[in-house]
């Protein structure tokens, strides 16, 4: 088998579902003896990755746990070129309603909002495979915020910045925990506590439209979910967390707020209940209050 017949897996690496999709694709390829490469992407570099894929020569491209976002409109041509010459399967559970232009591309979409992306992928690639099912179950528990100590510990390992490919390879082999992961997990508990203290010292309450919103400025050591979950404990209608990179995360306590629509004000996307984007510039630590003002103003446009 030549290198041109391999699988390219494009998914994010921010949580158990994203990493789980990579792991299931990895296991599938390994069991079939097909070479596989992974691209760990975010919404920001997605088009570049599709352009790179379109310029390459792959046996199959698997895209997973990446929902529609406005940025995709900028690479429809690359996606069409890619889909015309390569089998592309796109597994996702985000909301794709009204996104006809992308859905008309020569891509096989498996859009299943009732499951997480890893479950959709496991069902299609490795039905009946115990390891894939276990990875998918952990991804589901994390994505749907269900009890699963193993899944949540794994999430903390992912948040700690542990080597993504190493974790994917371990999961693909059915190694769900190890001494090395335990060490990483323990080390991260200390880092996380410091991150919480830093965040709690840098929050401010805003009124945006009819809603209360707690804004926070976080260090990179806290992931979106961890930082935003901590902010949500304040009980406001919604929260917006900001990082030095300009990254923005939105979460809510009030289910009547559609965060995906708000995320579009930040060039991003996501789900109704969890979304994110970018402010558009970096934020220096000493100027986070200015950035809060800017973000709150933008939010107010969407929350009239
Ligand atoms: Mn997911």
CSV table of C-alpha atoms in Angstrom, one decimal, residues 115-279:
chain,number,residue,atom,x,y,z
A,115,UNK,CA,-25.4,10.7,19.6
A,116,UNK,CA,-21.9,12.1,20.0
A,117,UNK,CA,-19.5,12.1,17.0
A,118,UNK,CA,-17.5,9.2,18.4
A,119,UNK,CA,-20.6,7.0,18.6
A,120,UNK,CA,-21.5,7.8,15.0
A,121,UNK,CA,-18.0,7.0,13.9
A,122,UNK,CA,-17.7,3.8,15.9
A,123,UNK,CA,-21.1,2.6,14.6
A,124,UNK,CA,-20.0,3.2,11.0
A,125,UNK,CA,-16.4,2.1,11.1
A,126,UNK,CA,-16.1,-0.5,13.8
A,127,UNK,CA,-19.6,-1.9,14.7
A,128,UNK,CA,-19.3,-4.4,17.5
A,129,UNK,CA,-15.7,-3.5,18.4
A,130,UNK,CA,-15.5,-3.3,22.2
A,131,UNK,CA,-12.6,-0.8,22.3
A,132,UNK,CA,-14.3,1.6,19.9
A,133,UNK,CA,-17.6,1.2,21.8
A,134,UNK,CA,-15.8,2.0,25.1
A,135,UNK,CA,-14.1,5.1,23.6
A,136,UNK,CA,-17.5,6.2,22.2
A,137,UNK,CA,-19.3,5.7,25.5
A,138,UNK,CA,-16.7,7.9,27.3
A,139,UNK,CA,-17.1,10.5,24.7
A,140,UNK,CA,-20.8,10.4,25.0
A,141,UNK,CA,-20.7,10.7,28.8
A,142,UNK,CA,-18.5,13.7,28.5
A,143,UNK,CA,-20.3,15.5,25.7
A,144,UNK,CA,-23.7,14.9,27.3
A,145,UNK,CA,-22.4,15.7,30.8
A,146,UNK,CA,-23.2,12.3,32.2
A,147,UNK,CA,-21.5,10.5,35.2
A,148,UNK,CA,-18.3,8.8,34.2
A,149,UNK,CA,-15.2,9.3,36.3
A,150,UNK,CA,-13.0,7.7,33.7
A,151,UNK,CA,-14.2,10.1,31.0
A,152,UNK,CA,-13.8,13.2,33.1
A,153,UNK,CA,-10.3,12.2,34.2
A,154,UNK,CA,-9.4,11.7,30.6
A,155,UNK,CA,-10.8,15.1,29.8
A,156,UNK,CA,-8.4,16.6,32.4
A,157,UNK,CA,-5.5,14.8,30.8
A,158,UNK,CA,-6.6,16.3,27.4
A,159,UNK,CA,-6.8,19.8,29.1
A,160,UNK,CA,-3.4,19.4,30.6
A,161,UNK,CA,-1.8,19.5,27.1
A,162,UNK,CA,-0.8,15.8,27.1
A,163,UNK,CA,0.6,14.7,23.7
A,164,UNK,CA,-2.5,14.3,21.6
A,165,UNK,CA,-1.2,11.6,19.2
A,166,UNK,CA,0.2,9.5,22.1
A,167,UNK,CA,-3.2,9.6,23.8
A,168,UNK,CA,-4.9,8.7,20.5
A,169,UNK,CA,-2.6,5.7,20.0
A,170,UNK,CA,-3.2,4.5,23.6
A,171,UNK,CA,-6.9,4.7,23.3
A,172,UNK,CA,-6.9,3.0,19.9
A,173,UNK,CA,-5.1,0.1,21.6
A,174,UNK,CA,-7.6,-0.1,24.4
A,175,UNK,CA,-5.4,1.6,27.0
A,176,UNK,CA,-7.9,3.9,28.8
A,177,UNK,CA,-5.7,4.7,31.8
A,178,UNK,CA,-2.1,4.1,32.8
A,179,UNK,CA,0.5,5.2,35.4
A,180,UNK,CA,1.7,7.9,33.0
A,181,UNK,CA,-1.8,9.3,32.6
A,182,UNK,CA,-2.3,9.1,36.3
A,183,UNK,CA,0.9,11.2,36.9
A,184,UNK,CA,-0.3,13.7,34.3
A,185,UNK,CA,-3.7,13.9,35.9
A,186,UNK,CA,-2.3,14.5,39.4
A,187,UNK,CA,0.1,17.2,38.1
A,188,UNK,CA,-2.7,18.9,36.4
A,189,UNK,CA,-4.8,19.2,39.6
A,190,UNK,CA,-2.3,21.6,41.0
A,191,UNK,CA,-2.1,23.7,37.8
A,192,UNK,CA,-5.9,23.8,37.6
A,193,UNK,CA,-6.3,25.1,41.2
A,194,UNK,CA,-3.9,27.9,40.4
A,195,UNK,CA,-5.8,28.6,37.2
A,196,UNK,CA,-9.1,28.8,39.1
A,197,UNK,CA,-7.6,31.3,41.5
A,198,UNK,CA,-6.2,33.4,38.7
A,199,UNK,CA,-9.6,33.4,36.9
A,200,UNK,CA,-11.6,34.2,40.0
A,201,UNK,CA,-9.5,37.3,40.5
A,202,UNK,CA,-10.3,38.5,37.0
A,203,UNK,CA,-14.1,38.4,36.6
A,204,UNK,CA,-16.7,41.1,36.1
A,205,UNK,CA,-20.4,41.1,36.0
A,206,UNK,CA,-22.2,42.8,33.0
A,207,UNK,CA,-25.8,43.4,32.1
A,208,UNK,CA,-26.2,42.6,28.4
A,209,UNK,CA,-29.7,43.3,27.0
A,210,UNK,CA,-32.0,41.7,29.6
A,211,UNK,CA,-29.4,39.2,30.7
A,212,UNK,CA,-26.7,38.9,33.3
A,213,UNK,CA,-23.3,37.8,32.0
A,214,UNK,CA,-20.2,37.0,34.0
A,215,UNK,CA,-17.0,37.7,32.0
A,216,UNK,CA,-13.7,36.1,33.0
A,217,UNK,CA,-10.1,36.2,31.9
A,218,UNK,CA,-8.4,32.8,32.1
A,219,UNK,CA,-4.9,31.5,31.7
A,220,UNK,CA,-4.2,28.9,29.0
A,221,UNK,CA,-3.9,26.2,31.6
A,222,UNK,CA,-7.7,26.1,31.9
A,223,UNK,CA,-9.7,24.7,29.0
A,224,UNK,CA,-12.9,26.2,27.8
A,225,UNK,CA,-15.1,23.8,29.7
A,226,UNK,CA,-13.2,24.0,33.0
A,227,UNK,CA,-13.0,27.8,33.0
A,228,UNK,CA,-16.5,28.4,31.8
A,229,UNK,CA,-18.0,25.8,34.2
A,230,UNK,CA,-16.3,27.6,37.1
A,231,UNK,CA,-17.8,30.9,35.9
A,232,UNK,CA,-21.3,29.3,35.5
A,233,UNK,CA,-21.2,28.6,39.3
A,234,UNK,CA,-21.9,32.3,39.7
A,235,UNK,CA,-25.4,31.7,38.5
A,236,UNK,CA,-25.6,34.4,35.8
A,237,UNK,CA,-27.7,33.8,32.6
A,238,UNK,CA,-24.6,33.3,30.6
A,239,UNK,CA,-20.8,33.5,30.9
A,240,UNK,CA,-18.1,34.6,28.5
A,241,UNK,CA,-14.5,33.5,29.1
A,242,UNK,CA,-11.6,35.2,27.4
A,243,UNK,CA,-8.0,34.1,26.9
A,244,UNK,CA,-4.8,36.0,26.1
A,245,UNK,CA,-5.0,34.6,22.5
A,246,UNK,CA,-8.3,36.4,22.1
A,247,UNK,CA,-10.2,33.0,22.3
A,248,UNK,CA,-13.8,33.4,23.5
A,249,UNK,CA,-15.9,30.7,25.1
A,250,UNK,CA,-19.6,31.0,25.8
A,251,UNK,CA,-21.7,28.9,28.1
A,252,UNK,CA,-25.1,29.5,29.7
A,253,UNK,CA,-27.3,28.8,32.7
A,254,UNK,CA,-30.4,30.2,31.0
A,255,UNK,CA,-31.4,27.7,28.3
A,256,UNK,CA,-33.4,30.4,26.3
A,257,UNK,CA,-30.1,31.9,25.0
A,258,UNK,CA,-28.8,30.6,21.8
A,259,UNK,CA,-25.0,30.7,22.2
A,260,UNK,CA,-24.3,29.5,18.7
A,261,UNK,CA,-25.9,32.7,17.3
A,262,UNK,CA,-23.8,34.8,19.7
A,263,UNK,CA,-20.6,33.0,18.8
A,264,UNK,CA,-21.1,34.2,15.2
A,265,UNK,CA,-20.5,37.7,16.5
A,266,UNK,CA,-17.0,36.4,17.4
A,267,UNK,CA,-16.4,34.6,14.0
A,268,UNK,CA,-17.0,31.3,15.7
A,269,UNK,CA,-19.6,28.6,16.1
A,270,UNK,CA,-20.5,25.6,18.2
A,271,UNK,CA,-23.7,24.4,19.8
A,272,UNK,CA,-26.7,26.2,21.3
A,273,UNK,CA,-25.5,25.4,24.8
A,274,UNK,CA,-21.7,25.7,24.3
A,275,UNK,CA,-20.0,27.8,21.7
A,276,UNK,CA,-16.9,29.9,21.1
A,277,UNK,CA,-15.0,32.1,18.7
A,278,UNK,CA,-12.3,34.9,18.8
A,279,UNK,CA,-12.3,38.5,19.8
